[in-house]
Amino acid sequence: MPEGLDVIVVDDDPGICKVVSTTIKRFYTWGNVLSFTDSEAATDYCLGRDIGVAIFVVDVFLGGASGFFFLDAIDKKFPTAHADAIIITGNASDDIVNMCVASDVNHLLEKPVKPYALQLAVRAIAEKYLKFAKRIFNDPEFAKSIANI
């Protein structure tokens, strides 16, 4: 069972998948970094997890599927998958931007991915969970109200 907020990288290009994962591992300390070059294997892994929260770094085109299809396939288990995703693409066309907006994806990076842009996007997503956890820890009344949901 994961003990932190994991980052799941899905890209059908093994070289890019490795570079992105390695880059994230250099700065990310709040969970594991897992990478997949097969979107079906990534979907199976995600649907089999106990915890339905993670950060996703997903290529827009995954061989015969799309990154948006992958996020749709796991959103019952990960209700915030789209909001917690960073889409990467070789060409951020208007169509891809519109697909991100329509899918509630707020982070889009073009390849080659700049390490600082990737770090800022991952940290932006992680930060909302870190602030939430800190508030639960420091505010017993808030924690009690969350427990009643």
N, CA and C atoms as an extended XYZ file, in Angstrom:
447
Properties=species:S:1:pos:R:3:atomname:S:1:resname:S:1:resid:I:1 pbc="F F F"
N         0.844       -1.185        0.000 N   MET     1
C         0.000        0.000        0.000 CA  MET     1
C         0.885        1.242        0.000 C   MET     1
N         0.598        2.220       -0.857 N   PRO     2
C         1.388        3.440       -0.891 CA  PRO     2
C         1.250        4.214        0.421 C   PRO     2
N         2.335        4.825        0.847 N   GLU     3
C         2.315        5.596        2.082 CA  GLU     3
C         2.414        7.089        1.831 C   GLU     3
N         2.400        7.499        0.580 N   GLY     4
C         2.491        8.910        0.250 CA  GLY     4
C         1.671        9.208       -0.979 C   GLY     4
N         1.902       10.378       -1.514 N   LEU     5
C         1.225       10.813       -2.733 CA  LEU     5
C         2.127       10.451       -3.907 C   LEU     5
N         1.796        9.372       -4.589 N   ASP     6
C         2.629        8.873       -5.678 CA  ASP     6
C         2.435        9.677       -6.957 C   ASP     6
N         3.449        9.645       -7.796 N   VAL     7
C         3.382       10.219       -9.134 CA  VAL     7
C         3.418        9.054      -10.112 C   VAL     7
N         2.448        9.014      -11.015 N   ILE     8
C         2.345        7.947      -12.005 CA  ILE     8
C         2.567        8.556      -13.387 C   ILE     8
N         3.628        8.110      -14.044 N   VAL     9
C         4.004        8.612      -15.367 CA  VAL     9
C         3.583        7.576      -16.401 C   VAL     9
N         2.861        8.041      -17.439 N   VAL    10
C         2.408        7.141      -18.504 CA  VAL    10
C         2.776        7.777      -19.849 C   VAL    10
N         3.717        7.131      -20.539 N   ASP    11
C         4.135        7.588      -21.868 CA  ASP    11
C         4.578        6.366      -22.653 C   ASP    11
N         4.079        6.205      -23.869 N   ASP    12
C         4.405        5.010      -24.657 CA  ASP    12
C         5.822        5.023      -25.212 C   ASP    12
N         6.502        6.142      -25.141 N   ASP    13
C         7.899        6.219      -25.580 CA  ASP    13
C         8.791        5.920      -24.372 C   ASP    13
N         9.481        4.764      -24.361 N   PRO    14
C        10.290        4.389      -23.194 CA  PRO    14
C        11.348        5.425      -22.818 C   PRO    14
N        11.955        6.059      -23.802 N   GLY    15
C        12.980        7.065      -23.516 CA  GLY    15
C        12.415        8.270      -22.784 C   GLY    15
N        11.298        8.778      -23.281 N   ILE    16
C        10.667        9.936      -22.639 CA  ILE    16
C        10.141        9.554      -21.266 C   ILE    16
N         9.549        8.375      -21.160 N   CYS    17
C         9.027        7.906      -19.883 CA  CYS    17
C        10.147        7.870      -18.836 C   CYS    17
N        11.299        7.373      -19.232 N   LYS    18
C        12.440        7.271      -18.309 CA  LYS    18
C        12.956        8.658      -17.929 C   LYS    18
N        13.094        9.549      -18.902 N   VAL    19
C        13.597       10.899      -18.623 CA  VAL    19
C        12.651       11.634      -17.680 C   VAL    19
N        11.360       11.573      -17.951 N   VAL    20
C        10.372       12.261      -17.105 CA  VAL    20
C        10.398       11.680      -15.693 C   VAL    20
N        10.395       10.360      -15.581 N   SER    21
C        10.415        9.716      -14.261 CA  SER    21
C        11.679       10.064      -13.489 C   SER    21
N        12.820       10.009      -14.157 N   THR    22
C        14.099       10.330      -13.511 CA  THR    22
C        14.125       11.782      -13.046 C   THR    22
N        13.605       12.668      -13.856 N   THR    23
C        13.554       14.086      -13.494 CA  THR    23
C        12.715       14.280      -12.238 C   THR    23
N        11.565       13.641      -12.179 N   ILE    24
C        10.688       13.787      -11.020 CA  ILE    24
C        11.346       13.186       -9.778 C   ILE    24
N        11.997       12.041       -9.917 N   LYS    25
C        12.651       11.394       -8.770 CA  LYS    25
C        13.728       12.282       -8.149 C   LYS    25
N        14.287       13.195       -8.922 N   ARG    26
C        15.327       14.088       -8.398 CA  ARG    26
C        14.802       15.064       -7.363 C   ARG    26
N        13.535       15.432       -7.441 N   PHE    27
C        13.011       16.434       -6.518 CA  PHE    27
C        11.827       15.958       -5.683 C   PHE    27
N        11.187       14.884       -6.065 N   TYR    28
C         9.932       14.504       -5.423 CA  TYR    28
C        10.176       13.592       -4.226 C   TYR    28
N         9.689       13.996       -3.058 N   THR    29
C         9.946       13.244       -1.825 CA  THR    29
C         8.682       12.828       -1.078 C   THR    29
N         7.520       13.099       -1.618 N   TRP    30
C         6.278       12.845       -0.877 CA  TRP    30
C         5.619       11.522       -1.232 C   TRP    30
N         6.270       10.716       -2.042 N   GLY    31
C         5.728        9.417       -2.441 CA  GLY    31
C         6.642        8.784       -3.479 C   GLY    31
N         6.171        7.711       -4.063 N   ASN    32
C         6.934        7.001       -5.088 CA  ASN    32
C         6.653        7.578       -6.469 C   ASN    32
N         7.577        7.354       -7.383 N   VAL    33
C         7.396        7.715       -8.791 CA  VAL    33
C         7.355        6.402       -9.561 C   VAL    33
N         6.211        6.135      -10.196 N   LEU    34
C         6.007        4.899      -10.945 CA  LEU    34
C         5.842        5.249      -12.411 C   LEU    34
N         6.403        4.422      -13.296 N   SER    35
C         6.295        4.742      -14.720 CA  SER    35
C         5.791        3.540      -15.505 C   SER    35
N         5.031        3.854      -16.552 N   PHE    36
C         4.422        2.847      -17.413 CA  PHE    36
C         4.545        3.291      -18.866 C   PHE    36
N         4.919        2.347      -19.731 N   THR    37
C         4.920        2.620      -21.166 CA  THR    37
C         3.705        1.985      -21.842 C   THR    37
N         2.940        1.226      -21.087 N   ASP    38
C         1.735        0.565      -21.585 CA  ASP    38
C         0.540        1.121      -20.812 C   ASP    38
N        -0.362        1.814      -21.510 N   SER    39
C        -1.492        2.452      -20.823 CA  SER    39
C        -2.440        1.436      -20.196 C   SER    39
N        -2.561        0.251      -20.794 N   GLU    40
C        -3.419       -0.779      -20.190 CA  GLU    40
C        -2.826       -1.276      -18.876 C   GLU    40
N        -1.516       -1.464      -18.834 N   ALA    41
C        -0.859       -1.872      -17.587 CA  ALA    41
C        -1.009       -0.779      -16.534 C   ALA    41
N        -0.906        0.471      -16.951 N   ALA    42
C        -1.084        1.588      -16.020 CA  ALA    42
C        -2.516        1.626      -15.489 C   ALA    42
N        -3.475        1.400      -16.372 N   THR    43
C        -4.878        1.377      -15.950 CA  THR    43
C        -5.117        0.248      -14.956 C   THR    43
N        -4.629       -0.941      -15.254 N   ASP    44
C        -4.788       -2.079      -14.344 CA  ASP    44
C        -4.162       -1.785      -12.985 C   ASP    44
N        -2.970       -1.210      -12.993 N   TYR    45
C        -2.298       -0.871      -11.740 CA  TYR    45
C        -3.141        0.119      -10.939 C   TYR    45
N        -3.590        1.178      -11.596 N   CYS    46
C        -4.362        2.209      -10.904 CA  CYS    46
C        -5.662        1.666      -10.328 C   CYS    46
N        -6.358        0.853      -11.096 N   LEU    47
C        -7.638        0.313      -10.626 CA  LEU    47
C        -7.444       -0.693       -9.493 C   LEU    47
N        -6.253       -1.260       -9.360 N   GLY    48
C        -5.965       -2.209       -8.291 CA  GLY    48
C        -5.408       -1.578       -7.031 C   GLY    48
N        -5.161       -0.280       -7.055 N   ARG    49
C        -4.603        0.402       -5.875 CA  ARG    49
C        -5.650        0.570       -4.783 C   ARG    49
N        -5.169        0.636       -3.544 N   ASP    50
C        -6.050        0.887       -2.405 CA  ASP    50
C        -6.429        2.358       -2.303 C   ASP    50
N        -5.494        3.219       -2.624 N   ILE    51
C        -5.691        4.659       -2.477 CA  ILE    51
C        -5.967        5.272       -3.843 C   ILE    51
N        -7.026        6.079       -3.925 N   GLY    52
C        -7.424        6.684       -5.190 CA  GLY    52
C        -6.987        8.121       -5.334 C   GLY    52
N        -5.764        8.421       -4.926 N   VAL    53
C        -5.208        9.763       -5.095 CA  VAL    53
C        -3.771        9.609       -5.570 C   VAL    53
N        -3.417       10.313       -6.623 N   ALA    54
C        -2.052       10.319       -7.144 CA  ALA    54
C        -1.926       11.510       -8.086 C   ALA    54
N        -0.698       11.797       -8.453 N   ILE    55
C        -0.413       12.804       -9.466 CA  ILE    55
C        -0.081       12.039      -10.742 C   ILE    55
N        -0.644       12.468      -11.848 N   PHE    56
C        -0.446       11.774      -13.126 CA  PHE    56
C         0.284       12.673      -14.110 C   PHE    56
N         1.300       12.121      -14.753 N   VAL    57
C         1.996       12.785      -15.855 CA  VAL    57
C         1.764       11.874      -17.056 C   VAL    57
N         0.958       12.354      -17.998 N   VAL    58
C         0.453       11.486      -19.058 CA  VAL    58
C         0.679       12.117      -20.428 C   VAL    58
N         1.205       11.322      -21.334 N   ASP    59
C         1.356       11.752      -22.726 CA  ASP    59
C        -0.030       11.846      -23.358 C   ASP    59
N        -0.234       12.822      -24.197 N   VAL    60
C        -1.542       12.993      -24.831 CA  VAL    60
C        -1.849       11.850      -25.809 C   VAL    60
N        -0.820       11.322      -26.458 N   PHE    61
C        -1.019       10.202      -27.379 CA  PHE    61
C        -0.278        8.985      -26.850 C   PHE    61
N        -1.015        7.930      -26.558 N   LEU    62
C        -0.457        6.701      -25.994 CA  LEU    62
C        -0.652        5.559      -26.975 C   LEU    62
N         0.100        5.580      -28.042 N   GLY    63
C        -0.064        4.542      -29.054 CA  GLY    63
C        -1.435        4.647      -29.675 C   GLY    63
N        -2.273        3.635      -29.480 N   GLY    64
C        -3.615        3.626      -30.045 CA  GLY    64
C        -4.656        4.303      -29.181 C   GLY    64
N        -4.281        4.789      -28.019 N   ALA    65
C        -5.229        5.435      -27.111 CA  ALA    65
C        -4.780        6.874      -26.860 C   ALA    65
N        -5.534        7.567      -26.043 N   SER    66
C        -5.145        8.922      -25.675 CA  SER    66
C        -4.975        9.003      -24.167 C   SER    66
N        -4.195        9.983      -23.745 N   GLY    67
C        -4.029       10.216      -22.320 CA  GLY    67
C        -5.340       10.565      -21.646 C   GLY    67
N        -6.221       11.236      -22.377 N   PHE    68
C        -7.523       11.591      -21.815 CA  PHE    68
C        -8.373       10.339      -21.605 C   PHE    68
N        -8.267        9.382      -22.521 N   PHE    69
C        -8.976        8.109      -22.370 CA  PHE    69
C        -8.467        7.376      -21.131 C   PHE    69
N        -7.147        7.386      -20.913 N   PHE    70
C        -6.576        6.776      -19.719 CA  PHE    70
C        -7.157        7.420      -18.458 C   PHE    70
N        -7.187        8.744      -18.406 N   LEU    71
C        -7.725        9.431      -17.228 CA  LEU    71
C        -9.208        9.110      -17.033 C   LEU    71
N        -9.968        9.038      -18.135 N   ASP    72
C       -11.380        8.667      -18.042 CA  ASP    72
C       -11.548        7.242      -17.499 C   ASP    72
N       -10.639        6.343      -17.890 N   ALA    73
C       -10.736        4.938      -17.483 CA  ALA    73
C       -10.499        4.748      -15.986 C   ALA    73
N        -9.778        5.666      -15.359 N   ILE    74
C        -9.474        5.499      -13.931 CA  ILE    74
C       -10.236        6.472      -13.037 C   ILE    74
N       -11.085        7.324      -13.616 N   ASP    75
C       -11.669        8.381      -12.795 CA  ASP    75
C       -12.695        7.922      -11.771 C   ASP    75
N       -13.204        6.703      -11.879 N   LYS    76
C       -14.090        6.208      -10.806 CA  LYS    76
C       -13.276        5.896       -9.552 C   LYS    76
N       -12.069        5.378       -9.751 N   LYS    77
C       -11.170        5.074       -8.634 CA  LYS    77
C       -10.416        6.330       -8.185 C   LYS    77
N       -10.117        7.216       -9.133 N   PHE    78
C        -9.380        8.457       -8.876 CA  PHE    78
C       -10.253        9.629       -9.306 C   PHE    78
N       -11.186       10.065       -8.471 N   PRO    79
C       -12.120       11.119       -8.889 CA  PRO    79
C       -11.458       12.455       -9.238 C   PRO    79
N       -10.245       12.667       -8.770 N   THR    80
C        -9.549       13.916       -9.092 CA  THR    80
C        -8.434       13.706      -10.119 C   THR    80
N        -8.478       12.602      -10.850 N   ALA    81
C        -7.406       12.268      -11.802 CA  ALA    81
C        -7.176       13.379      -12.821 C   ALA    81
N        -8.224       13.934      -13.366 N   HIS    82
C        -8.061       14.979      -14.386 CA  HIS    82
C        -7.438       16.243      -13.786 C   HIS    82
N        -7.920       16.642      -12.627 N   ALA    83
C        -7.383       17.841      -11.974 CA  ALA    83
C        -5.964       17.614      -11.470 C   ALA    83
N        -5.607       16.364      -11.206 N   ASP    84
C        -4.282       16.028      -10.694 CA  ASP    84
C        -3.361       15.511      -11.799 C   ASP    84
N        -3.636       15.905      -13.042 N   ALA    85
C        -2.857       15.421      -14.181 CA  ALA    85
C        -2.062       16.536      -14.831 C   ALA    85
N        -0.931       16.132      -15.361 N   ILE    86
C        -0.095       16.982      -16.207 CA  ILE    86
C        -0.037       16.268      -17.550 C   ILE    86
N        -0.561       16.890      -18.573 N   ILE    87
C        -0.524       16.309      -19.916 CA  ILE    87
C         0.746       16.798      -20.597 C   ILE    87
N         1.460       15.877      -21.248 N   ILE    88
C         2.635       16.261      -22.022 CA  ILE    88
C         2.383       15.910      -23.488 C   ILE    88
N         2.889       16.745      -24.364 N   THR    89
C         2.668       16.549      -25.794 CA  THR    89
C         3.820       17.141      -26.596 C   THR    89
N         3.986       16.640      -27.782 N   GLY    90
C         4.995       17.176      -28.679 CA  GLY    90
C         4.562       18.466      -29.338 C   GLY    90
N         3.247       18.714      -29.380 N   ASN    91
C         2.730       19.905      -30.039 CA  ASN    91
C         1.450       20.346      -29.344 C   ASN    91
N         1.533       21.403      -28.587 N   ALA    92
C         0.380       21.908      -27.843 CA  ALA    92
C        -0.513       22.738      -28.765 C   ALA    92
N        -1.243       22.054      -29.627 N   SER    93
C        -2.140       22.732      -30.564 CA  SER    93
C        -3.385       23.237      -29.838 C   SER    93
N        -4.163       24.055      -30.541 N   ASP    94
C        -5.414       24.556      -29.976 CA  ASP    94
C        -6.336       23.401      -29.598 C   ASP    94
N        -6.373       22.350      -30.416 N   ASP    95
C        -7.227       21.199      -30.114 CA  ASP    95
C        -6.836       20.541      -28.793 C   ASP    95
N        -5.551       20.382      -28.560 N   ILE    96
C        -5.097       19.752      -27.313 CA  ILE    96
C        -5.380       20.661      -26.126 C   ILE    96
N        -5.158       21.938      -26.289 N   VAL    97
C        -5.480       22.881      -25.218 CA  VAL    97
C        -6.963       22.814      -24.905 C   VAL    97
N        -7.814       22.793      -25.930 N   ASN    98
C        -9.261       22.714      -25.722 CA  ASN    98
C        -9.660       21.401      -25.049 C   ASN    98
N        -8.974       20.309      -25.398 N   MET    99
C        -9.268       19.021      -24.748 CA  MET    99
C        -8.882       19.081      -23.274 C   MET    99
N        -7.779       19.734      -22.960 N   CYS   100
C        -7.389       19.892      -21.556 CA  CYS   100
C        -8.433       20.698      -20.790 C   CYS   100
N        -8.846       21.805      -21.363 N   VAL   101
C        -9.844       22.652      -20.698 CA  VAL   101
C       -11.148       21.877      -20.496 C   VAL   101
N       -11.605       21.174      -21.519 N   ALA   102
C       -12.849       20.412      -21.431 CA  ALA   102
C       -12.751       19.258      -20.436 C   ALA   102
N       -11.548       18.754      -20.225 N   SER   103
C       -11.355       17.604      -19.337 CA  SER   103
C       -10.942       18.000      -17.925 C   SER   103
N       -10.890       19.293      -17.622 N   ASP   104
C       -10.499       19.776      -16.295 CA  ASP   104
C        -9.029       19.502      -15.987 C   ASP   104
N        -8.192       19.472      -17.031 N   VAL   105
C        -6.748       19.329      -16.861 CA  VAL   105
C        -6.144       20.729      -16.945 C   VAL   105
N        -5.423       21.115      -15.899 N   ASN   106
C        -4.900       22.476      -15.826 CA  ASN   106
C        -3.421       22.603      -16.133 C   ASN   106
N        -2.744       21.493      -16.370 N   HIS   107
C        -1.305       21.529      -16.621 CA  HIS   107
C        -0.998       20.842      -17.944 C   HIS   107
N        -0.362       21.580      -18.847 N   LEU   108
C         0.019       21.074      -20.161 CA  LEU   108
C         1.456       21.501      -20.430 C   LEU   108
N         2.312       20.521      -20.717 N   LEU   109
C         3.713       20.801      -21.011 CA  LEU   109
C         4.070       20.244      -22.373 C   LEU   109
N         4.904       20.996      -23.111 N   GLU   110
C         5.373       20.536      -24.416 CA  GLU   110
C         6.720       19.837      -24.284 C   GLU   110
N         6.897       18.803      -25.122 N   LYS   111
C         8.184       18.116      -25.204 CA  LYS   111
C         9.093       18.921      -26.119 C   LYS   111
N        10.360       18.982      -25.854 N   PRO   112
C        11.009       18.386      -24.694 CA  PRO   112
C        10.607       19.142      -23.428 C   PRO   112
N        10.267       18.382      -22.411 N   VAL   113
C         9.781       18.951      -21.157 CA  VAL   113
C        10.942       19.597      -20.414 C   VAL   113
N        10.748       20.830      -20.032 N   LYS   114
C        11.744       21.549      -19.240 CA  LYS   114
C        11.652       21.062      -17.791 C   LYS   114
N        12.763       20.655      -17.192 N   PRO   115
C        12.718       20.137      -15.816 CA  PRO   115
C        12.066       21.092      -14.822 C   PRO   115
N        12.343       22.398      -14.944 N   TYR   116
C        11.750       23.342      -14.001 CA  TYR   116
C        10.231       23.427      -14.175 C   TYR   116
N         9.734       23.335      -15.404 N   ALA   117
C         8.290       23.391      -15.643 CA  ALA   117
C         7.607       22.157      -15.075 C   ALA   117
N         8.244       21.006      -15.237 N   LEU   118
C         7.712       19.764      -14.683 CA  LEU   118
C         7.692       19.831      -13.161 C   LEU   118
N         8.775       20.319      -12.574 N   GLN   119
C         8.839       20.425      -11.120 CA  GLN   119
C         7.751       21.357      -10.585 C   GLN   119
N         7.562       22.493      -11.213 N   LEU   120
C         6.539       23.438      -10.749 CA  LEU   120
C         5.131       22.860      -10.890 C   LEU   120
N         4.867       22.144      -11.978 N   ALA   121
C         3.542       21.551      -12.171 CA  ALA   121
C         3.272       20.460      -11.143 C   ALA   121
N         4.249       19.583      -10.915 N   VAL   122
C         4.080       18.518       -9.922 CA  VAL   122
C         3.905       19.128       -8.538 C   VAL   122
N         4.724       20.102       -8.202 N   ARG   123
C         4.626       20.734       -6.883 CA  ARG   123
C         3.290       21.450       -6.695 C   ARG   123
N         2.753       22.050       -7.743 N   ALA   124
C         1.461       22.738       -7.636 CA  ALA   124
C         0.363       21.761       -7.247 C   ALA   124
N         0.387       20.585       -7.828 N   ILE   125
C        -0.620       19.578       -7.491 CA  ILE   125
C        -0.372       19.027       -6.094 C   ILE   125
N         0.874       18.698       -5.779 N   ALA   126
C         1.194       18.145       -4.460 CA  ALA   126
C         0.868       19.134       -3.352 C   ALA   126
N         1.098       20.395       -3.612 N   GLU   127
C         0.902       21.421       -2.587 CA  GLU   127
C        -0.528       21.470       -2.059 C   GLU   127
N        -1.505       21.258       -2.922 N   LYS   128
C        -2.891       21.312       -2.432 CA  LYS   128
C        -3.152       20.195       -1.422 C   LYS   128
N        -2.549       19.033       -1.631 N   TYR   129
C        -2.713       17.930       -0.688 CA  TYR   129
C        -1.918       18.167        0.591 C   TYR   129
N        -0.735       18.758        0.462 N   LEU   130
C         0.069       19.045        1.647 CA  LEU   130
C        -0.608       20.089        2.527 C   LEU   130
N        -1.188       21.117        1.918 N   LYS   131
C        -1.910       22.139        2.683 CA  LYS   131
C        -3.138       21.545        3.359 C   LYS   131
N        -3.838       20.679        2.653 N   PHE   132
C        -5.026       20.030        3.210 CA  PHE   132
C        -4.643       19.158        4.407 C   PHE   132
N        -3.579       18.367        4.258 N   ALA   133
C        -3.127       17.498        5.356 CA  ALA   133
C        -2.694       18.329        6.556 C   ALA   133
N        -1.994       19.417        6.305 N   LYS   134
C        -1.554       20.281        7.399 CA  LYS   134
C        -2.748       20.887        8.127 C   LYS   134
N        -3.749       21.274        7.370 N   ARG   135
C        -4.940       21.862        8.009 CA  ARG   135
C        -5.665       20.827        8.868 C   ARG   135
N        -5.776       19.606        8.374 N   ILE   136
C        -6.415       18.548        9.170 CA  ILE   136
C        -5.620       18.307       10.453 C   ILE   136
N        -4.312       18.290       10.340 N   PHE   137
C        -3.444       18.039       11.492 CA  PHE   137
C        -3.531       19.158       12.520 C   PHE   137
N        -3.597       20.400       12.050 N   ASN   138
C        -3.565       21.556       12.950 CA  ASN   138
C        -4.930       22.060       13.398 C   ASN   138
N        -6.004       21.613       12.771 N   ASP   139
C        -7.336       22.124       13.091 CA  ASP   139
C        -8.267       20.956       13.437 C   ASP   139
N        -8.384       20.619       14.732 N   PRO   140
C        -9.210       19.467       15.126 CA  PRO   140
C       -10.680       19.593       14.722 C   PRO   140
N       -11.198       20.804       14.746 N   GLU   141
C       -12.599       20.995       14.351 CA  GLU   141
C       -12.797       20.704       12.866 C   GLU   141
N       -11.852       21.163       12.054 N   PHE   142
C       -11.912       20.880       10.625 CA  PHE   142
C       -11.795       19.374       10.380 C   PHE   142
N       -10.867       18.736       11.064 N   ALA   143
C       -10.691       17.287       10.926 CA  ALA   143
C       -11.965       16.543       11.321 C   ALA   143
N       -12.610       17.005       12.382 N   LYS   144
C       -13.852       16.380       12.840 CA  LYS   144
C       -14.956       16.551       11.779 C   LYS   144
N       -15.024       17.725       11.160 N   SER   145
C       -16.040       17.962       10.137 CA  SER   145
C       -15.783       17.080        8.905 C   SER   145
N       -14.515       16.842        8.579 N   ILE   146
C       -14.169       15.974        7.445 CA  ILE   146
C       -14.555       14.532        7.775 C   ILE   146
N       -14.338       14.120        9.001 N   ALA   147
C       -14.654       12.747        9.412 CA  ALA   147
C       -16.149       12.466        9.314 C   ALA   147
N       -16.969       13.503        9.403 N   ASN   148
C       -18.428       13.329        9.344 CA  ASN   148
C       -18.968       13.261        7.913 C   ASN   148
N       -18.107       13.500        6.935 N   ILE   149
C       -18.575       13.489        5.532 CA  ILE   149
C       -18.814       12.086        5.074 C   ILE   149
